[in-house]
Tab-separated table of C-alpha atoms in Angstrom:
chain	number	residue	atom	x	y	z
W	26	MET	CA	92.703	74.837	-30.010
W	27	GLU	CA	92.948	72.152	-32.181
W	28	GLN	CA	89.899	70.538	-32.708
W	29	VAL	CA	89.681	66.576	-33.685
W	30	GLU	CA	87.000	65.258	-35.265
W	31	THR	CA	85.250	62.501	-33.613
W	32	PRO	CA	82.654	60.001	-34.340
W	33	LYS	CA	79.039	61.309	-34.268
W	34	THR	CA	78.797	58.883	-31.187
W	35	LEU	CA	81.181	58.359	-28.809
W	36	SER	CA	81.053	56.065	-25.505
W	37	ASP	CA	80.778	57.434	-22.286
W	38	LEU	CA	84.657	57.004	-22.190
W	39	GLY	CA	84.943	58.259	-25.471
W	40	ILE	CA	83.516	61.462	-23.975
W	41	LYS	CA	85.468	61.444	-21.069
W	42	LEU	CA	88.580	61.157	-22.257
W	43	GLN	CA	88.732	63.676	-25.251
W	44	LYS	CA	87.432	66.197	-22.368
W	45	ILE	CA	90.346	65.088	-20.791
W	46	ARG	CA	92.112	65.807	-23.854
W	47	GLU	CA	90.714	68.926	-24.290
W	48	LYS	CA	92.142	70.442	-20.453
W	49	ILE	CA	95.671	69.189	-21.250
W	50	VAL	CA	95.665	71.106	-24.386
W	51	ALA	CA	93.760	73.820	-23.051
W	52	SER	CA	97.003	74.282	-20.021
W	53	GLY	CA	99.444	74.575	-22.531
W	54	VAL	CA	101.137	70.972	-22.053
W	55	ILE	CA	102.739	69.816	-25.797
W	56	LEU	CA	100.761	66.694	-26.380
W	57	LEU	CA	103.575	63.748	-27.353
W	58	SER	CA	104.240	62.444	-31.069
W	59	ALA	CA	103.790	59.024	-31.893
W	60	GLU	CA	107.535	58.505	-31.963
W	61	ASP	CA	107.745	60.198	-28.470
W	62	ILE	CA	104.850	57.637	-27.337
W	63	GLU	CA	107.133	54.677	-28.577
W	64	LEU	CA	110.402	56.016	-26.133
W	65	GLU	CA	108.310	56.560	-23.646
W	66	LYS	CA	106.627	52.850	-23.334
W	67	ALA	CA	110.235	51.682	-24.250
W	68	LYS	CA	111.846	53.736	-21.501
W	69	ARG	CA	109.143	52.267	-18.921
W	70	ARG	CA	109.359	48.667	-19.711
W	71	GLY	CA	113.158	48.864	-19.534
W	72	GLY	CA	114.205	48.963	-23.367
W	73	TYR	CA	115.453	52.209	-23.489
W	74	GLN	CA	118.849	52.702	-22.581
W	75	GLU	CA	121.029	55.966	-22.580
W	76	ALA	CA	124.345	56.355	-23.864
W	77	GLU	CA	126.952	57.756	-21.614
């Protein structure tokens, strides 16, 4: 499992989000790249058009 460096102090939200990420990675789901995230955002906002 890939370990991500974390700051020495995390907020409660940061800890919860890190645990969620670890569960997702452990389940085998492939995480989106920064480019994939941008494409997904554009698609959901109506800015993504598939070529016919």
